[in-house]
């Protein structure tokens, strides 16, 4: 990895993104919400889709593709119609830029009770290093399933740290925002509806719900009625999520997609529809509730792990994320050594000179 080139590209992307969002902020004051405003945003949307292609670093690709190409673009689409976190009245330019680029939710004077402590993020970062190191050093000696478990936890803790810290830092800078909880203990999910709707990557849910789910449900209710309208809305939402994940994997590999990730999300969309349909059917006959949490949770977690091992794990292996990540860690460590070592030598030499002068005097 060419660290200097990546740094230059990152500076360029910051300038491009800031300039583009500033344009959207001011053009929206001149053009009323609706399709006309959306058309003026389209060049920015296309730019944001292409931005991850500037990078080779897996860390920068992962962060930029998720925060800019996905979240920022979807927020801009909502903003074009006067909705979403970019649309509160009297929002300042600094808040607009921050809300667009970071997983920050509502504009309020109080911070969220879900805000985690720095110690918590430090612990998650340590666990991330432990799981990644275990997979990198001993992955060849493990069964594929055991290797996937280590890699899955690594991905989870990476997302927790990356998204949580970015929103927390911006929240501390802006002081007047409510921070979205990015995850809510997904390993305790009692159903697929609970996992996808309330516990896994909450910020994505809050963006997909108004941009995809609500419009499709409204349209479907006119065709098939309100009772069954959620079904096409759910399937479409999962399909869009699958397409966005395929796009992110394309940024990593620069290769034609295998569509395994798309199949993973479509499978979970169909499974969620079946779960909801069963609940509705049973509730029409008898008043029924799910069994106790400690019975359903293992089944939900096992289903998510098994299907992701089948369809998600091969994509992560194809991207060689762990190997590329450790190459980048090594590059950063070498750069740090190059800076720290001469500094220590200078301090030592300065100390020895002062000691010699003191002895002579």
PDB file of C-alpha atoms in Angstrom, residues 128-303:
ATOM      1  CA  UNK A 128     -11.022  -7.011  17.549  1.00  0.00           C
ATOM      2  CA  UNK A 129      -7.229  -7.366  17.611  1.00  0.00           C
ATOM      3  CA  UNK A 130      -7.448 -10.677  19.507  1.00  0.00           C
ATOM      4  CA  UNK A 131      -9.964 -12.222  17.092  1.00  0.00           C
ATOM      5  CA  UNK A 132      -8.116 -10.961  14.007  1.00  0.00           C
ATOM      6  CA  UNK A 133      -4.766 -12.158  15.363  1.00  0.00           C
ATOM      7  CA  UNK A 134      -6.231 -15.556  16.206  1.00  0.00           C
ATOM      8  CA  UNK A 135      -7.694 -15.906  12.725  1.00  0.00           C
ATOM      9  CA  UNK A 136      -4.518 -14.675  11.016  1.00  0.00           C
ATOM     10  CA  UNK A 137      -2.123 -16.900  13.008  1.00  0.00           C
ATOM     11  CA  UNK A 138      -4.178 -20.058  13.448  1.00  0.00           C
ATOM     12  CA  UNK A 139      -6.819 -19.897  10.697  1.00  0.00           C
ATOM     13  CA  UNK A 140      -5.097 -22.626   8.676  1.00  0.00           C
ATOM     14  CA  UNK A 141      -5.276 -24.991  11.637  1.00  0.00           C
ATOM     15  CA  UNK A 142      -8.991 -24.426  12.316  1.00  0.00           C
ATOM     16  CA  UNK A 143     -12.087 -25.875  10.772  1.00  0.00           C
ATOM     17  CA  UNK A 144     -13.738 -23.488   8.251  1.00  0.00           C
ATOM     18  CA  UNK A 145     -16.656 -22.915  10.629  1.00  0.00           C
ATOM     19  CA  UNK A 146     -14.368 -22.004  13.535  1.00  0.00           C
ATOM     20  CA  UNK A 147     -12.449 -19.652  11.255  1.00  0.00           C
ATOM     21  CA  UNK A 148     -15.719 -18.024  10.210  1.00  0.00           C
ATOM     22  CA  UNK A 149     -16.762 -17.510  13.829  1.00  0.00           C
ATOM     23  CA  UNK A 150     -13.510 -15.651  14.552  1.00  0.00           C
ATOM     24  CA  UNK A 151     -13.834 -13.598  11.367  1.00  0.00           C
ATOM     25  CA  UNK A 152     -17.512 -12.833  12.021  1.00  0.00           C
ATOM     26  CA  UNK A 153     -16.740 -11.479  15.493  1.00  0.00           C
ATOM     27  CA  UNK A 154     -13.869  -9.471  13.986  1.00  0.00           C
ATOM     28  CA  UNK A 155     -16.245  -7.865  11.473  1.00  0.00           C
ATOM     29  CA  UNK A 156     -18.795  -7.150  14.213  1.00  0.00           C
ATOM     30  CA  UNK A 157     -16.280  -5.479  16.542  1.00  0.00           C
ATOM     31  CA  UNK A 158     -14.733  -3.560  13.618  1.00  0.00           C
ATOM     32  CA  UNK A 159     -18.136  -2.107  12.722  1.00  0.00           C
ATOM     33  CA  UNK A 160     -18.896  -1.355  16.379  1.00  0.00           C
ATOM     34  CA  UNK A 161     -15.638   0.554  16.850  1.00  0.00           C
ATOM     35  CA  UNK A 162     -15.634   2.321  13.468  1.00  0.00           C
ATOM     36  CA  UNK A 163     -19.262   3.469  13.504  1.00  0.00           C
ATOM     37  CA  UNK A 164     -19.481   4.086  17.237  1.00  0.00           C
ATOM     38  CA  UNK A 165     -16.325   6.173  17.484  1.00  0.00           C
ATOM     39  CA  UNK A 166     -17.104   8.214  14.366  1.00  0.00           C
ATOM     40  CA  UNK A 167     -20.552   9.153  15.668  1.00  0.00           C
ATOM     41  CA  UNK A 168     -19.241   9.726  19.195  1.00  0.00           C
ATOM     42  CA  UNK A 169     -16.431  12.022  18.068  1.00  0.00           C
ATOM     43  CA  UNK A 170     -18.763  14.091  15.899  1.00  0.00           C
ATOM     44  CA  UNK A 171     -21.293  14.168  18.732  1.00  0.00           C
ATOM     45  CA  UNK A 172     -18.673  15.563  21.108  1.00  0.00           C
ATOM     46  CA  UNK A 173     -17.648  18.163  18.513  1.00  0.00           C
ATOM     47  CA  UNK A 174     -21.183  19.284  17.714  1.00  0.00           C
ATOM     48  CA  UNK A 175     -22.556  18.806  21.268  1.00  0.00           C
ATOM     49  CA  UNK A 176     -26.196  19.142  20.162  1.00  0.00           C
ATOM     50  CA  UNK A 177     -26.950  15.793  18.551  1.00  0.00           C
ATOM     51  CA  UNK A 178     -28.543  12.533  19.509  1.00  0.00           C
ATOM     52  CA  UNK A 179     -26.217   9.627  18.743  1.00  0.00           C
ATOM     53  CA  UNK A 180     -27.728   6.587  17.112  1.00  0.00           C
ATOM     54  CA  UNK A 181     -26.908   3.259  18.767  1.00  0.00           C
ATOM     55  CA  UNK A 182     -25.257   1.361  15.939  1.00  0.00           C
ATOM     56  CA  UNK A 183     -25.893  -2.095  17.410  1.00  0.00           C
ATOM     57  CA  UNK A 184     -28.042  -3.332  20.252  1.00  0.00           C
ATOM     58  CA  UNK A 185     -26.618  -6.718  21.306  1.00  0.00           C
ATOM     59  CA  UNK A 186     -27.599  -8.590  18.109  1.00  0.00           C
ATOM     60  CA  UNK A 187     -26.487 -11.872  19.690  1.00  0.00           C
ATOM     61  CA  UNK A 188     -29.576 -11.618  21.955  1.00  0.00           C
ATOM     62  CA  UNK A 189     -32.084 -11.398  19.071  1.00  0.00           C
ATOM     63  CA  UNK A 190     -35.264 -13.374  19.700  1.00  0.00           C
ATOM     64  CA  UNK A 191     -36.390 -13.408  16.038  1.00  0.00           C
ATOM     65  CA  UNK A 192     -35.239 -12.329  12.591  1.00  0.00           C
ATOM     66  CA  UNK A 193     -37.570  -9.345  12.908  1.00  0.00           C
ATOM     67  CA  UNK A 194     -35.832  -8.430  16.154  1.00  0.00           C
ATOM     68  CA  UNK A 195     -32.352  -8.947  14.636  1.00  0.00           C
ATOM     69  CA  UNK A 196     -32.823  -6.952  11.437  1.00  0.00           C
ATOM     70  CA  UNK A 197     -35.356  -4.423  12.692  1.00  0.00           C
ATOM     71  CA  UNK A 198     -33.977  -3.391  16.078  1.00  0.00           C
ATOM     72  CA  UNK A 199     -30.546  -4.809  16.830  1.00  0.00           C
ATOM     73  CA  UNK A 200     -28.286  -4.961  13.735  1.00  0.00           C
ATOM     74  CA  UNK A 201     -26.850  -1.755  12.261  1.00  0.00           C
ATOM     75  CA  UNK A 202     -29.644   0.535  13.396  1.00  0.00           C
ATOM     76  CA  UNK A 203     -28.489   3.471  11.267  1.00  0.00           C
ATOM     77  CA  UNK A 204     -28.970   1.484   8.049  1.00  0.00           C
ATOM     78  CA  UNK A 205     -32.489   0.543   9.167  1.00  0.00           C
ATOM     79  CA  UNK A 206     -33.320   4.191   9.790  1.00  0.00           C
ATOM     80  CA  UNK A 207     -32.167   5.079   6.280  1.00  0.00           C
ATOM     81  CA  UNK A 208     -33.646   2.114   4.395  1.00  0.00           C
ATOM     82  CA  UNK A 209     -37.029   2.395   6.122  1.00  0.00           C
ATOM     83  CA  UNK A 210     -38.016   5.810   4.688  1.00  0.00           C
ATOM     84  CA  UNK A 211     -36.147   5.478   1.364  1.00  0.00           C
ATOM     85  CA  UNK A 212     -37.270   1.971   0.362  1.00  0.00           C
ATOM     86  CA  UNK A 213     -39.702   0.314   2.778  1.00  0.00           C
ATOM     87  CA  UNK A 214     -42.245   3.108   3.172  1.00  0.00           C
ATOM     88  CA  UNK A 215     -42.603   4.038  -0.542  1.00  0.00           C
ATOM     89  CA  UNK A 216     -42.923   0.391  -1.616  1.00  0.00           C
ATOM     90  CA  UNK A 217     -45.417  -0.356   1.150  1.00  0.00           C
ATOM     91  CA  UNK A 218     -47.527   2.664   0.194  1.00  0.00           C
ATOM     92  CA  UNK A 219     -47.527   1.616  -3.459  1.00  0.00           C
ATOM     93  CA  UNK A 220     -48.234  -2.039  -2.639  1.00  0.00           C
ATOM     94  CA  UNK A 221     -51.161  -1.182  -0.376  1.00  0.00           C
ATOM     95  CA  UNK A 222     -52.973   0.284  -3.393  1.00  0.00           C
ATOM     96  CA  UNK A 223     -52.500  -2.951  -5.331  1.00  0.00           C
ATOM     97  CA  UNK A 224     -52.734  -5.828  -2.838  1.00  0.00           C
ATOM     98  CA  UNK A 225     -54.181  -4.097   0.230  1.00  0.00           C
ATOM     99  CA  UNK A 226     -52.707  -2.913   3.508  1.00  0.00           C
ATOM    100  CA  UNK A 227     -52.609  -6.366   5.135  1.00  0.00           C
ATOM    101  CA  UNK A 228     -50.126  -7.884   2.636  1.00  0.00           C
ATOM    102  CA  UNK A 229     -48.373  -4.654   1.605  1.00  0.00           C
ATOM    103  CA  UNK A 230     -45.415  -5.182   4.004  1.00  0.00           C
ATOM    104  CA  UNK A 231     -44.350  -8.333   2.117  1.00  0.00           C
ATOM    105  CA  UNK A 232     -43.113  -6.679  -1.123  1.00  0.00           C
ATOM    106  CA  UNK A 233     -41.782  -3.790   0.978  1.00  0.00           C
ATOM    107  CA  UNK A 234     -39.633  -6.160   3.063  1.00  0.00           C
ATOM    108  CA  UNK A 235     -38.403  -8.106   0.028  1.00  0.00           C
ATOM    109  CA  UNK A 236     -37.501  -4.913  -1.834  1.00  0.00           C
ATOM    110  CA  UNK A 237     -35.680  -3.485   1.192  1.00  0.00           C
ATOM    111  CA  UNK A 238     -33.558  -6.624   1.569  1.00  0.00           C
ATOM    112  CA  UNK A 239     -32.865  -6.649  -2.186  1.00  0.00           C
ATOM    113  CA  UNK A 240     -31.626  -3.047  -2.069  1.00  0.00           C
ATOM    114  CA  UNK A 241     -29.457  -3.882   0.944  1.00  0.00           C
ATOM    115  CA  UNK A 242     -28.063  -6.840  -0.972  1.00  0.00           C
ATOM    116  CA  UNK A 243     -27.233  -4.636  -3.964  1.00  0.00           C
ATOM    117  CA  UNK A 244     -25.431  -2.128  -1.747  1.00  0.00           C
ATOM    118  CA  UNK A 245     -23.379  -4.905  -0.138  1.00  0.00           C
ATOM    119  CA  UNK A 246     -22.502  -6.262  -3.587  1.00  0.00           C
ATOM    120  CA  UNK A 247     -21.333  -2.749  -4.526  1.00  0.00           C
ATOM    121  CA  UNK A 248     -19.142  -2.579  -1.405  1.00  0.00           C
ATOM    122  CA  UNK A 249     -17.590  -5.957  -2.222  1.00  0.00           C
ATOM    123  CA  UNK A 250     -16.945  -4.686  -5.755  1.00  0.00           C
ATOM    124  CA  UNK A 251     -14.985  -1.775  -4.273  1.00  0.00           C
ATOM    125  CA  UNK A 252     -12.802  -4.318  -2.434  1.00  0.00           C
ATOM    126  CA  UNK A 253     -12.244  -6.748  -5.310  1.00  0.00           C
ATOM    127  CA  UNK A 254     -12.789  -4.592  -8.456  1.00  0.00           C
ATOM    128  CA  UNK A 255     -14.204  -7.811  -9.909  1.00  0.00           C
ATOM    129  CA  UNK A 256     -17.611  -8.897 -11.205  1.00  0.00           C
ATOM    130  CA  UNK A 257     -19.902  -9.936  -8.298  1.00  0.00           C
ATOM    131  CA  UNK A 258     -20.760 -13.563  -7.565  1.00  0.00           C
ATOM    132  CA  UNK A 259     -24.214 -12.482  -6.249  1.00  0.00           C
ATOM    133  CA  UNK A 260     -23.811 -14.698  -3.171  1.00  0.00           C
ATOM    134  CA  UNK A 261     -24.302 -11.659  -0.935  1.00  0.00           C
ATOM    135  CA  UNK A 262     -27.441 -10.704  -2.835  1.00  0.00           C
ATOM    136  CA  UNK A 263     -28.728 -14.251  -2.312  1.00  0.00           C
ATOM    137  CA  UNK A 264     -27.957 -13.991   1.418  1.00  0.00           C
ATOM    138  CA  UNK A 265     -30.139 -10.891   1.839  1.00  0.00           C
ATOM    139  CA  UNK A 266     -32.906 -12.228  -0.385  1.00  0.00           C
ATOM    140  CA  UNK A 267     -32.925 -15.440   1.666  1.00  0.00           C
ATOM    141  CA  UNK A 268     -33.232 -13.477   4.888  1.00  0.00           C
ATOM    142  CA  UNK A 269     -35.924 -11.284   3.367  1.00  0.00           C
ATOM    143  CA  UNK A 270     -37.986 -14.348   2.419  1.00  0.00           C
ATOM    144  CA  UNK A 271     -37.347 -15.917   5.844  1.00  0.00           C
ATOM    145  CA  UNK A 272     -38.471 -12.730   7.588  1.00  0.00           C
ATOM    146  CA  UNK A 273     -41.635 -12.611   5.471  1.00  0.00           C
ATOM    147  CA  UNK A 274     -42.377 -16.246   6.386  1.00  0.00           C
ATOM    148  CA  UNK A 275     -41.811 -15.464  10.066  1.00  0.00           C
ATOM    149  CA  UNK A 276     -44.198 -12.495   9.950  1.00  0.00           C
ATOM    150  CA  UNK A 277     -46.800 -14.443   7.946  1.00  0.00           C
ATOM    151  CA  UNK A 278     -46.746 -17.293  10.494  1.00  0.00           C
ATOM    152  CA  UNK A 279     -47.165 -14.826  13.353  1.00  0.00           C
ATOM    153  CA  UNK A 280     -50.119 -13.143  11.628  1.00  0.00           C
ATOM    154  CA  UNK A 281     -51.774 -16.449  10.743  1.00  0.00           C
ATOM    155  CA  UNK A 282     -51.444 -17.873  14.240  1.00  0.00           C
ATOM    156  CA  UNK A 283     -52.546 -14.621  15.878  1.00  0.00           C
ATOM    157  CA  UNK A 284     -55.732 -14.723  13.806  1.00  0.00           C
ATOM    158  CA  UNK A 285     -56.606 -18.081  15.386  1.00  0.00           C
ATOM    159  CA  UNK A 286     -55.262 -17.843  18.928  1.00  0.00           C
ATOM    160  CA  UNK A 287     -53.471 -15.268  21.002  1.00  0.00           C
ATOM    161  CA  UNK A 288     -49.914 -16.518  20.659  1.00  0.00           C
ATOM    162  CA  UNK A 289     -46.462 -15.302  21.545  1.00  0.00           C
ATOM    163  CA  UNK A 290     -42.975 -16.560  20.842  1.00  0.00           C
ATOM    164  CA  UNK A 291     -41.412 -19.017  23.312  1.00  0.00           C
ATOM    165  CA  UNK A 292     -39.088 -17.693  25.971  1.00  0.00           C
ATOM    166  CA  UNK A 293     -36.028 -15.788  24.759  1.00  0.00           C
ATOM    167  CA  UNK A 294     -33.493 -18.398  25.826  1.00  0.00           C
ATOM    168  CA  UNK A 295     -35.205 -20.888  23.483  1.00  0.00           C
ATOM    169  CA  UNK A 296     -35.558 -18.722  20.359  1.00  0.00           C
ATOM    170  CA  UNK A 297     -32.294 -16.795  20.573  1.00  0.00           C
ATOM    171  CA  UNK A 298     -29.962 -19.751  19.844  1.00  0.00           C
ATOM    172  CA  UNK A 299     -32.029 -20.674  16.776  1.00  0.00           C
ATOM    173  CA  UNK A 300     -31.894 -17.117  15.417  1.00  0.00           C
ATOM    174  CA  UNK A 301     -28.151 -16.765  16.026  1.00  0.00           C
ATOM    175  CA  UNK A 302     -27.488 -20.209  14.515  1.00  0.00           C
ATOM    176  CA  UNK A 303     -29.518 -19.358  11.410  1.00  0.00           C
TER     177      UNK A 303
END
